[in-house]
Amino acid sequence: MDAITLEILRNQLESIAEEMGQVLITGAYSPNIKERRDCSTALFDSAGRMVAQAEHIPVHLGAMPEAVETVRERDPHPGDVYVLNDPFAGGTHLPDITMVSPLTVREEIVGYAVSRAHHADVGGSTPGSMPAGAREIYEEGLRLPAVRLVSEGETNDDVMDLLLANVRNAGERRADLRAQLAANDRAEERLGDLFAEHGEGVVREGFDAVIDYSRERIESEIRDLPDGTYEATDVMEGDGISEEDIPIEAAVTIEGESIGVDFSGTAAQVPGNVNAPLAVAKSAVYFVVRCVTDPEIPPNHGCYAPVSVRAPEGSLLNPRSPAAVVGGNVETSQRVTDTVFLALAKAAPERVPAQGQGTMNNLTVGGRSGEFAYYETIGGGFGARAGKDGMDGVQVGMTNTLNTPIESLETEYPLRVEEYSLRANSGGRGRYRGGLGLVRSVRVEENATVSLLTERRRYGPRGVAGGEDGTPGENLIAGKAVPAKTTRDVPAGTLITVRTPGGGGHGDPAERDSTLAERDRENGVVE
């Protein structure tokens, strides 16, 4: 395929995935999707290879191929739509509900549209479906294998009724599910337009061409990295049941045009909910490889082809059912990212920043009777880079969501935000300082259940090249410090405060430019 046609088709395919995301976001009812944009969309070919994705949530996107493969094994037909969330069969964690739709042209399946969205509640033992002390997946919500929600164009009301009967705030769930259906429908419409514009043969050839293009570019980037095996270790700060450190060990082998990551030294699966399905570990590795090569390479199956990931069955990163996993998707994925970055820093130190906050700071507040369920991940410090300070108060690593605007939060929920500010002195000092964490204080105006799933409360994000570590985070309920992972029933009037970690610094603090240091003081970065 000539370069001009390839570039036109690549952009058109990516625009389909982006438009799917816009349909989902504008059609959703929950602030978690319409405001925070905790969702992802992608387009696959008929062989189950990702050909285009919207730049949404890294932990969603790298795991999507597992969902498509699960559906392909079910012998889908034109007009079907499958829904699933089972982490042991194509999902990530239960709140992330995935829809997979075969895309057809003249009654032949030519591809798949996929949308994945984090629903604010999917049942389980606590509002918001993210209980800190869960010991098995059954406590975390309704578990859906790949089932037909739509069969040959007709909605299966029995499946929809069963799903909605097991979640809190069923009206909001129904609306968000319909937004996902609309997103997948838009993909079929736009792909049909593409076939009509270019012809079936050209579009099918384009699927292969965009994948080959990305594979060739990523292989070229990997060739520039020095061959060898690079190892690193980091830890999770407990699993919600025990406070003991849980090691994650990565051995990254670069050989020619390929990268293999082996997690054989990682801990066995744990009783708590920080176990992460292998698809989640793969997502984290894919993300890191893209970061240390060229993030501008079009993201599709070609980016993943030269990368292999191994984790022993029964380990923290490849647990056996019915392990609890809701924290693995949001927190363990972050630590996998940190660990693989640490390893690759030995191969390409100039391409790897100091550690960012390394947590999503998951805060869930909900009413026991199901009248509301608020969920949010809270930003923190980005690690300093070789030539720049870290960014302040941003999402880091495996999440790419926005915050919930205060106006929306206070309108939708019985909550009041009393502080939302940058956290002074939280970024690690260095020639370039780490980004600042945030302070988010929310007062609950009704009796509620609060769940916190967080990390980096014991060990701050590491600085590099002589830079200092970032400040660890802190969680408080009613003014008292609580563990990193906790679920509590609280009365109306309770104040919840989350202080997020700052990023690590880069370089010797004594070498910081005096102008930058003065600007820090003027801006209240340091006190």
XYZ file of N, CA, C and O in Angstrom, residues 191-374:
736
model
N -17.525 2.317 9.834
C -16.736 1.350 9.072
C -17.417 1.032 7.748
O -16.759 0.868 6.721
N -18.744 0.979 7.764
C -19.479 0.792 6.514
C -19.210 1.921 5.534
O -19.051 1.690 4.326
N -19.158 3.162 6.055
C -18.822 4.304 5.197
C -17.434 4.142 4.592
O -17.203 4.474 3.416
N -16.504 3.638 5.390
C -15.127 3.466 4.932
C -15.052 2.434 3.810
O -14.349 2.616 2.810
N -15.785 1.331 3.963
C -15.821 0.302 2.926
C -16.436 0.863 1.640
O -15.972 0.565 0.532
N -17.472 1.690 1.799
C -18.110 2.273 0.620
C -17.176 3.262 -0.088
O -17.172 3.357 -1.317
N -16.366 3.983 0.687
C -15.477 4.989 0.115
C -14.286 4.365 -0.607
O -13.922 4.790 -1.709
N -13.661 3.373 0.017
C -12.405 2.839 -0.516
C -12.545 1.478 -1.199
O -11.664 1.092 -1.962
N -13.604 0.755 -0.873
C -13.734 -0.614 -1.368
C -13.238 -1.608 -0.338
O -12.302 -1.346 0.424
N -13.877 -2.775 -0.320
C -13.566 -3.775 0.699
C -12.105 -4.202 0.663
O -11.445 -4.322 1.708
N -11.574 -4.424 -0.529
C -10.203 -4.905 -0.633
C -9.193 -3.931 -0.067
O -8.247 -4.323 0.637
N -9.380 -2.634 -0.348
C -8.443 -1.623 0.137
C -8.488 -1.521 1.662
O -7.451 -1.428 2.323
N -9.698 -1.549 2.248
C -9.802 -1.424 3.713
C -9.195 -2.635 4.403
O -8.456 -2.511 5.393
N -9.485 -3.829 3.873
C -8.887 -5.028 4.479
C -7.359 -4.979 4.371
O -6.642 -5.351 5.299
N -6.869 -4.531 3.216
C -5.424 -4.379 3.067
C -4.896 -3.332 4.049
O -3.801 -3.459 4.597
N -5.721 -2.305 4.292
C -5.326 -1.256 5.227
C -5.179 -1.771 6.651
O -4.297 -1.322 7.398
N -6.050 -2.713 7.057
C -5.908 -3.318 8.385
C -4.505 -3.901 8.549
O -3.824 -3.657 9.549
N -4.092 -4.682 7.566
C -2.752 -5.299 7.623
C -1.659 -4.237 7.585
O -0.664 -4.322 8.311
N -1.855 -3.234 6.746
C -0.799 -2.249 6.530
C -0.539 -1.408 7.777
O 0.625 -1.140 8.125
N -1.597 -0.961 8.469
C -1.373 -0.122 9.654
C -0.725 -0.938 10.774
O 0.117 -0.430 11.530
N -1.097 -2.215 10.878
C -0.472 -3.073 11.886
C 1.000 -3.305 11.560
O 1.871 -3.210 12.438
N 1.293 -3.597 10.283
C 2.691 -3.807 9.884
C 3.515 -2.545 10.100
O 4.681 -2.610 10.528
N 2.935 -1.400 9.808
C 3.644 -0.124 9.983
C 4.040 0.087 11.447
O 5.202 0.425 11.748
N 3.103 -0.131 12.356
C 3.413 0.052 13.782
C 4.433 -0.979 14.264
O 5.334 -0.658 15.048
N 4.287 -2.216 13.807
C 5.237 -3.261 14.220
C 6.650 -2.926 13.757
O 7.616 -3.047 14.529
N 6.773 -2.494 12.508
C 8.109 -2.168 11.986
C 8.732 -0.997 12.742
O 9.934 -0.995 13.049
N 7.907 -0.014 13.094
C 8.446 1.144 13.816
C 8.850 0.774 15.238
O 9.901 1.213 15.721
N 8.036 -0.030 15.923
C 8.393 -0.388 17.304
C 9.611 -1.293 17.307
O 10.479 -1.192 18.184
N 9.712 -2.188 16.330
C 10.894 -3.049 16.247
C 12.153 -2.226 16.007
O 13.222 -2.512 16.571
N 12.032 -1.199 15.191
C 13.174 -0.325 14.940
C 13.607 0.383 16.219
O 14.808 0.516 16.501
N 12.644 0.816 17.009
C 12.952 1.481 18.278
C 13.611 0.511 19.259
O 14.557 0.872 19.967
N 13.103 -0.714 19.320
C 13.665 -1.702 20.250
C 15.102 -2.044 19.861
O 15.963 -2.251 20.739
N 15.383 -2.088 18.564
C 16.749 -2.367 18.106
C 17.758 -1.346 18.628
O 18.935 -1.653 18.791
N 17.286 -0.133 18.882
C 18.180 0.920 19.372
C 18.513 0.770 20.854
O 19.407 1.461 21.355
N 17.778 -0.092 21.560
C 18.057 -0.326 22.983
C 19.132 -1.395 23.115
O 19.180 -2.337 22.312
N 19.994 -1.288 24.116
C 21.069 -2.287 24.272
C 20.524 -3.652 24.696
O 19.699 -3.739 25.616
N 20.975 -4.698 24.004
C 20.557 -6.052 24.382
C 21.014 -6.370 25.808
O 22.027 -5.866 26.297
N 20.257 -7.251 26.453
C 20.617 -7.679 27.800
C 19.386 -7.947 28.633
O 18.247 -7.746 28.172
N 19.607 -8.430 29.840
C 18.519 -8.657 30.784
C 18.675 -7.685 31.948
O 19.745 -7.588 32.555
N 17.615 -6.975 32.243
C 17.628 -5.922 33.258
C 16.558 -6.246 34.295
O 15.401 -6.490 33.941
N 16.927 -6.216 35.552
C 16.028 -6.653 36.622
C 15.701 -5.506 37.577
O 16.513 -4.596 37.771
N 14.521 -5.580 38.177
C 14.113 -4.585 39.166
C 13.066 -5.199 40.085
O 12.357 -6.153 39.699
N 12.966 -4.639 41.288
C 11.999 -5.099 42.288
C 11.322 -3.893 42.926
O 11.960 -2.872 43.166
N 10.043 -4.025 43.174
C 9.301 -3.038 43.949
C 8.264 -3.807 44.770
O 8.193 -5.043 44.664
N 7.476 -3.098 45.578
C 6.528 -3.798 46.447
C 5.174 -3.114 46.447
O 5.061 -1.904 46.229
N 4.147 -3.921 46.694
C 2.826 -3.421 47.055
C 2.768 -3.300 48.571
O 3.309 -4.144 49.291
N 2.103 -2.261 49.057
C 2.035 -2.009 50.499
C 0.811 -2.705 51.109
O -0.154 -2.075 51.538
N 0.854 -4.034 51.129
C -0.252 -4.788 51.702
C -1.355 -5.055 50.703
O -1.388 -4.499 49.599
N -2.290 -5.920 51.117
C -3.359 -6.347 50.203
C -4.758 -6.051 50.717
O -5.742 -6.554 50.168
N -4.858 -5.237 51.776
C -6.158 -4.961 52.374
C -6.507 -5.914 53.492
O -7.399 -5.630 54.290
N -5.819 -7.045 53.564
C -5.986 -8.006 54.653
C -4.774 -7.923 55.581
O -4.899 -7.889 56.800
N -3.594 -7.872 54.997
C -2.332 -7.778 55.727
C -1.588 -6.530 55.269
O -1.741 -6.081 54.127
N -0.757 -5.983 56.160
C 0.055 -4.819 55.835
C 1.429 -5.206 55.300
O 2.254 -4.346 54.986
N 1.708 -6.503 55.174
C 3.032 -6.945 54.740
C 3.295 -6.548 53.283
O 2.408 -6.588 52.439
N 4.561 -6.178 53.015
C 4.953 -5.852 51.648
C 4.822 -7.074 50.743
O 5.104 -8.208 51.165
N 4.417 -6.830 49.504
C 4.250 -7.903 48.515
C 5.180 -7.600 47.343
O 4.967 -6.633 46.611
N 6.225 -8.395 47.135
C 7.213 -8.062 46.100
C 6.725 -8.339 44.680
O 6.025 -9.311 44.418
N 7.113 -7.445 43.793
C 6.956 -7.630 42.345
C 8.350 -7.573 41.750
O 9.077 -6.590 41.927
N 8.737 -8.631 41.051
C 10.065 -8.706 40.439
C 9.907 -8.857 38.926
O 9.138 -9.687 38.460
N 10.643 -8.042 38.205
C 10.595 -8.084 36.738
C 11.995 -8.291 36.181
O 12.947 -7.628 36.613
N 12.127 -9.208 35.244
C 13.358 -9.395 34.469
C 13.021 -9.079 33.023
O 12.250 -9.799 32.374
N 13.576 -7.980 32.519
C 13.270 -7.494 31.171
C 14.430 -7.853 30.255
O 15.565 -7.410 30.474
N 14.148 -8.658 29.245
C 15.184 -9.094 28.301
C 14.959 -8.434 26.956
O 13.895 -8.588 26.343
N 15.978 -7.690 26.512
C 15.953 -7.062 25.187
C 16.869 -7.882 24.291
O 18.045 -8.097 24.600
N 16.302 -8.349 23.194
C 17.071 -9.179 22.272
C 16.684 -8.825 20.849
O 15.602 -9.201 20.369
N 17.535 -8.055 20.206
C 17.248 -7.656 18.837
C 16.024 -6.775 18.755
O 16.013 -5.665 19.297
N 14.970 -7.287 18.104
C 13.751 -6.512 17.879
C 12.641 -6.873 18.857
O 11.492 -6.481 18.654
N 12.949 -7.599 19.919
C 11.897 -8.055 20.838
C 12.237 -7.716 22.281
O 13.407 -7.553 22.648
N 11.191 -7.616 23.082
C 11.313 -7.417 24.527
C 10.458 -8.475 25.218
O 9.273 -8.642 24.895
N 11.055 -9.183 26.166
C 10.323 -10.148 26.977
C 10.407 -9.754 28.438
O 11.478 -9.369 28.934
N 9.292 -9.818 29.141
C 9.254 -9.465 30.558
C 8.788 -10.678 31.346
O 7.707 -11.218 31.094
N 9.598 -11.104 32.295
C 9.333 -12.293 33.099
C 9.135 -11.873 34.552
O 10.014 -11.255 35.151
N 7.970 -12.220 35.097
C 7.649 -11.876 36.485
C 7.745 -13.097 37.403
O 7.047 -13.174 38.419
N 8.610 -14.036 37.069
C 8.680 -15.287 37.835
C 9.019 -15.079 39.302
O 8.634 -15.882 40.152
N 9.754 -14.020 39.634
C 10.107 -13.792 41.036
C 9.052 -13.088 41.852
O 9.245 -12.838 43.052
N 7.924 -12.774 41.242
C 6.849 -12.047 41.930
C 6.121 -12.956 42.919
O 6.053 -14.170 42.744
N 5.546 -12.369 43.955
C 4.864 -13.120 45.007
C 3.714 -13.945 44.462
O 3.139 -13.657 43.404
N 3.383 -14.989 45.212
C 2.184 -15.782 44.912
C 0.938 -14.923 45.138
O 0.991 -13.877 45.802
N -0.186 -15.336 44.547
C -1.417 -14.590 44.749
C -1.711 -14.476 46.233
O -1.333 -15.328 47.041
N -2.387 -13.400 46.616
C -2.576 -13.066 48.025
C -4.057 -13.165 48.393
O -4.928 -13.205 47.523
N -4.368 -13.209 49.700
C -5.775 -13.306 50.111
C -6.603 -12.080 49.753
O -7.808 -12.182 49.508
N -5.979 -10.888 49.739
C -6.715 -9.662 49.463
C -6.934 -9.408 47.987
O -6.728 -10.283 47.139
N -7.328 -8.157 47.659
C -7.833 -7.892 46.310
C -6.837 -7.202 45.382
O -7.237 -6.618 44.380
N -5.527 -7.285 45.672
C -4.554 -6.654 44.777
C -3.989 -7.628 43.747
O -3.050 -7.302 43.026
N -4.546 -8.820 43.661
C -4.175 -9.726 42.573
C -4.594 -9.094 41.242
O -5.648 -8.468 41.140
N -3.770 -9.275 40.217
C -4.050 -8.663 38.918
C -4.055 -9.736 37.838
O -3.074 -10.481 37.702
N -5.116 -9.844 37.054
C -5.114 -10.784 35.932
C -3.947 -10.517 34.994
O -3.463 -9.388 34.877
N -3.503 -11.554 34.311
C -2.359 -11.424 33.414
C -2.584 -10.336 32.361
O -1.641 -9.627 31.974
N -3.827 -10.179 31.910
C -4.113 -9.139 30.913
C -3.778 -7.748 31.441
O -3.357 -6.869 30.684
N -3.946 -7.542 32.742
C -3.616 -6.251 33.347
C -2.105 -6.050 33.367
O -1.597 -4.965 33.053
N -1.366 -7.103 33.728
C 0.096 -7.015 33.700
C 0.592 -6.728 32.286
O 1.518 -5.928 32.082
N -0.019 -7.372 31.301
C 0.365 -7.108 29.911
C 0.118 -5.645 29.546
O 0.957 -5.006 28.887
N -1.024 -5.106 29.956
C -1.326 -3.701 29.668
C -0.236 -2.789 30.197
O 0.202 -1.849 29.522
N 0.207 -3.057 31.437
C 1.236 -2.218 32.053
C 2.546 -2.304 31.271
O 3.217 -1.290 31.030
N 2.921 -3.504 30.865
C 4.166 -3.677 30.109
C 4.069 -2.975 28.755
O 5.003 -2.274 28.339
N 2.950 -3.143 28.055
C 2.788 -2.487 26.757
C 2.924 -0.966 26.898
O 3.545 -0.294 26.065
N 2.322 -0.440 27.943
C 2.377 1.005 28.181
C 3.813 1.474 28.363
O 4.249 2.465 27.757
N 4.583 0.758 29.190
C 5.970 1.156 29.448
C 6.798 1.088 28.164
O 7.596 1.992 27.873
N 6.615 0.022 27.386
C 7.391 -0.120 26.152
C 7.095 1.037 25.201
O 8.000 1.593 24.569
N 5.843 1.422 25.106
C 5.507 2.566 24.251
C 6.168 3.842 24.759
O 6.639 4.671 23.985
N 6.223 4.009 26.091
C 6.809 5.220 26.662
C 8.305 5.324 26.387
O 8.823 6.409 26.122
N 9.020 4.209 26.461
C 10.484 4.264 26.310
C 10.920 4.106 24.852
O 12.103 4.215 24.558
N 9.996 3.848 23.964
C 10.333 3.824 22.538
C 9.848 5.139 21.922
O 10.469 6.164 22.098
N 8.725 5.123 21.223
C 8.182 6.344 20.636
C 6.669 6.347 20.835
O 5.949 5.615 20.149
N 6.173 7.157 21.774
C 4.729 7.175 22.040
C 3.881 7.596 20.851
O 2.658 7.414 20.867
N 4.513 8.170 19.814
C 3.763 8.623 18.637
C 3.485 7.499 17.645
O 2.757 7.696 16.672
N 4.058 6.314 17.868
C 3.767 5.183 16.988
C 2.280 4.847 17.114
O 1.766 4.726 18.232
N 1.564 4.693 16.011
C 0.124 4.396 16.093
C -0.136 3.161 16.955
O 0.450 2.096 16.722
N -0.985 3.280 17.964
C -1.222 2.159 18.880
C -2.165 1.127 18.286
O -3.337 1.408 18.037
N -1.654 -0.055 18.042
C -2.476 -1.157 17.550
C -1.741 -2.470 17.819
O -0.733 -2.497 18.533
N -2.235 -3.542 17.252
C -1.651 -4.864 17.479
C -0.157 -4.903 17.151
O 0.605 -5.629 17.800
N 0.268 -4.117 16.172
C 1.669 -4.123 15.790
C 2.593 -3.680 16.909
O 3.739 -4.146 17.004
N 2.114 -2.763 17.771
C 2.930 -2.312 18.907
C 3.163 -3.428 19.915
O 4.171 -3.426 20.633
N 2.212 -4.348 20.009
C 2.278 -5.388 21.031
C 2.998 -6.645 20.541
O 3.500 -7.430 21.349
N 3.053 -6.831 19.227
C 3.572 -8.086 18.678
C 4.992 -8.418 19.126
O 5.289 -9.588 19.405
N 5.922 -7.435 19.228
C 7.290 -7.790 19.625
C 7.481 -7.930 21.137
O 8.606 -8.121 21.595
N 6.393 -7.825 21.908
C 6.498 -7.809 23.369
C 5.828 -9.056 23.943
O 4.679 -9.365 23.608
N 6.536 -9.770 24.786
C 5.960 -10.943 25.447
C 6.018 -10.763 26.958
O 6.923 -10.117 27.489
N 5.033 -11.329 27.640
C 4.926 -11.194 29.096
C 4.645 -12.559 29.696
O 3.755 -13.285 29.218
N 5.387 -12.898 30.752
C 5.194 -14.180 31.433
C 5.059 -13.947 32.927
O 5.840 -13.222 33.527
N 4.038 -14.576 33.515
C 3.864 -14.593 34.972
C 3.317 -15.961 35.344
O 2.350 -16.437 34.728
N 3.896 -16.626 36.325
C 3.447 -17.981 36.675
C 1.985 -17.995 37.118
O 1.525 -17.082 37.804
N 1.269 -19.019 36.710
C -0.103 -19.173 37.167
C -0.115 -19.314 38.686
O 0.726 -19.996 39.270
N -1.073 -18.648 39.312
C -1.150 -18.684 40.765
C -0.337 -17.602 41.444
O -0.257 -17.550 42.675
N 0.246 -16.710 40.637
C 1.026 -15.603 41.201
C 0.162 -14.346 41.288
O -0.964 -14.297 40.793
N 0.724 -13.320 41.898
C 0.031 -12.041 42.048
C -0.427 -11.493 40.707
O -1.483 -10.852 40.621
N 0.328 -11.765 39.643
C 0.031 -11.212 38.322
C -0.594 -12.220 37.369
O -0.726 -11.938 36.178
N -1.006 -13.354 37.887
C -1.728 -14.345 37.090
C -2.487 -15.252 38.047
O -2.248 -16.454 38.106
N -3.414 -14.679 38.810
C -4.066 -15.437 39.890
C -5.093 -16.439 39.368
O -5.611 -16.306 38.251
N -5.372 -17.411 40.198
C -6.423 -18.380 39.891
C -7.744 -17.891 40.480
O -7.789 -17.294 41.549
N -8.816 -18.168 39.763
C -10.156 -17.886 40.262
C -10.411 -18.726 41.512
O -9.930 -19.866 41.602
N -11.134 -18.212 42.509
C -11.885 -16.956 42.557
C -11.173 -15.835 43.314
O -11.760 -15.171 44.177
N -9.915 -15.594 43.017
C -9.157 -14.541 43.700
C -9.860 -13.194 43.564
O -10.465 -12.883 42.536
N -9.766 -12.382 44.614
C -10.241 -10.999 44.559
C -9.236 -10.183 43.745
O -8.026 -10.327 43.915
N -9.734 -9.319 42.848
C -8.838 -8.636 41.905
C -9.145 -7.153 41.697
O -8.453 -6.500 40.907
N -10.126 -6.614 42.400
C -10.561 -5.260 42.041
C -9.442 -4.237 42.218
O -9.332 -3.271 41.456
N -8.558 -4.435 43.196
C -7.443 -3.515 43.384
C -6.279 -3.779 42.454
O -5.422 -2.914 42.264
N -6.236 -4.979 41.877
C -5.141 -5.296 40.968
C -5.155 -4.435 39.731
O -4.111 -3.982 39.249
N -6.330 -4.183 39.203
C -6.471 -3.379 38.001
C -6.021 -1.945 38.236
O -5.364 -1.339 37.386
N -6.355 -1.384 39.392
C -6.104 0.032 39.628
C -4.787 0.311 40.345
O -4.150 1.343 40.122
N -4.352 -0.580 41.238
C -3.154 -0.308 42.030
C -1.960 -1.177 41.635
O -0.856 -0.671 41.441
N -2.164 -2.473 41.494
C -1.040 -3.343 41.124
C -0.535 -3.009 39.735
O 0.672 -3.074 39.466
N -1.423 -2.627 38.842
C -0.987 -2.220 37.500
C -0.005 -1.059 37.582
O 0.962 -0.991 36.815
N -0.238 -0.150 38.518
C 0.673 0.985 38.686
C 2.058 0.531 39.149
O 3.082 1.047 38.704
N 2.063 -0.459 40.050
C 3.363 -0.907 40.552
C 4.112 -1.732 39.504
O 5.342 -1.695 39.431
N 3.383 -2.485 38.691
C 4.021 -3.185 37.572
C 4.685 -2.160 36.650
O 5.827 -2.336 36.213
N 3.970 -1.088 36.365
C 4.529 -0.023 35.538
C 5.822 0.512 36.146
O 6.849 0.641 35.465
N 5.782 0.833 37.437
C 6.971 1.352 38.114
C 8.138 0.371 38.036
O 9.294 0.762 37.813
N 7.852 -0.909 38.239
C 8.914 -1.916 38.278
C 9.562 -2.089 36.912
O 10.791 -2.175 36.792
N 8.758 -2.138 35.864
C 9.318 -2.305 34.518
C 10.083 -1.047 34.103
O 11.137 -1.130 33.455
N 9.583 0.121 34.488
C 10.344 1.346 34.243
C 11.711 1.283 34.930
O 12.740 1.667 34.348
N 11.732 0.822 36.189
C 12.999 0.717 36.915
C 13.986 -0.179 36.186
O 15.181 0.130 36.085
N 13.479 -1.284 35.663
C 14.357 -2.203 34.939
C 14.881 -1.561 33.659
O 16.085 -1.607 33.367
N 13.993 -0.937 32.893
C 14.408 -0.353 31.613
C 15.263 0.897 31.798
O 15.988 1.298 30.879
N 15.209 1.510 32.980
C 16.086 2.647 33.247
C 17.549 2.243 33.182
O 18.431 3.072 32.896
N 17.826 0.967 33.442
C 19.211 0.479 33.363
C 19.666 0.355 31.907
O 20.865 0.385 31.629
N 18.699 0.205 31.008
C 19.030 0.114 29.581
C 19.006 1.478 28.905
O 19.801 1.748 28.006
N 18.086 2.337 29.331
C 17.922 3.648 28.685
C 17.580 4.699 29.737
O 16.451 5.194 29.799
N 18.552 5.053 30.594
C 18.259 5.960 31.709
C 17.743 7.322 31.265
O 16.959 7.949 31.985
N 18.143 7.782 30.100
C 17.714 9.095 29.636
C 16.242 9.121 29.228
O 15.654 10.195 29.067
N 15.632 7.951 29.061
C 14.235 7.892 28.612
C 13.250 7.667 29.760
O 12.035 7.664 29.523
N 13.742 7.458 30.969
C 12.868 7.095 32.086
C 12.886 8.188 33.151
O 13.956 8.552 33.644
N 11.728 8.739 33.517
C 11.692 9.774 34.558
C 11.802 9.154 35.950
O 11.774 7.934 36.118
N 11.922 10.017 36.954
C 11.761 9.560 38.333
C 10.345 9.023 38.505
O 9.458 9.277 37.686
N 10.128 8.278 39.582
C 8.812 7.670 39.768
C 7.743 8.726 40.024
O 7.947 9.692 40.765
N 6.590 8.521 39.396
C 5.414 9.316 39.697
C 4.688 8.746 40.899
O 5.172 7.813 41.563
N 3.511 9.261 41.174
C 2.833 8.899 42.412
C 2.562 7.407 42.545
O 2.460 6.887 43.650
N 2.421 6.672 41.450
C 2.335 5.217 41.515
C 1.083 4.667 42.148
O 1.075 3.551 42.669
N 0.001 5.412 42.108
C -1.275 4.987 42.680
C -2.383 5.761 41.985
O -2.151 6.851 41.461
N -3.590 5.191 41.984
C -4.736 5.917 41.451
C -5.537 6.603 42.548
O -6.474 7.334 42.264
N -5.197 6.349 43.835
C -5.915 6.988 44.952
C -7.429 6.809 44.809
O -8.189 7.775 44.727
N -7.871 5.560 44.762
C -9.285 5.269 44.518
C -10.128 5.605 45.734
O -9.918 5.077 46.827
N -11.095 6.476 45.537
C -12.031 6.858 46.599
C -13.446 6.538 46.143
O -13.888 7.007 45.094
N -14.150 5.720 46.935
C -15.534 5.352 46.631
C -16.399 5.690 47.835
O -16.057 5.341 48.969
N -17.508 6.387 47.607
C -18.460 6.723 48.667
C -19.848 6.379 48.151
O -20.228 6.808 47.055
N -20.609 5.615 48.921
C -21.940 5.228 48.458
C -22.916 5.009 49.583
O -22.528 4.722 50.729
N -24.198 5.139 49.259
C -25.256 4.861 50.222
C -25.584 3.379 50.235
O -25.604 2.730 49.188
N -25.828 2.841 51.416
C -26.103 1.411 51.554
C -27.357 0.986 50.790
O -27.458 -0.155 50.329
N -28.325 1.873 50.673
C -29.560 1.498 49.971
C -29.445 1.690 48.468
O -30.413 1.461 47.736
N -28.283 2.116 48.008
C -28.043 2.193 46.572
C -28.465 3.476 45.912
O -28.483 3.570 44.685
N -28.787 4.509 46.715
C -29.270 5.741 46.108
C -28.164 6.535 45.409
O -28.447 7.352 44.539
N -26.900 6.316 45.784
C -25.813 6.966 45.069
C -24.536 6.162 45.237
O -24.372 5.417 46.201
N -23.642 6.310 44.274
C -22.320 5.684 44.343
C -21.342 6.587 43.603
O -21.405 6.738 42.380
N -20.465 7.213 44.360
C -19.455 8.122 43.810
C -18.120 7.397 43.774
O -17.694 6.786 44.751
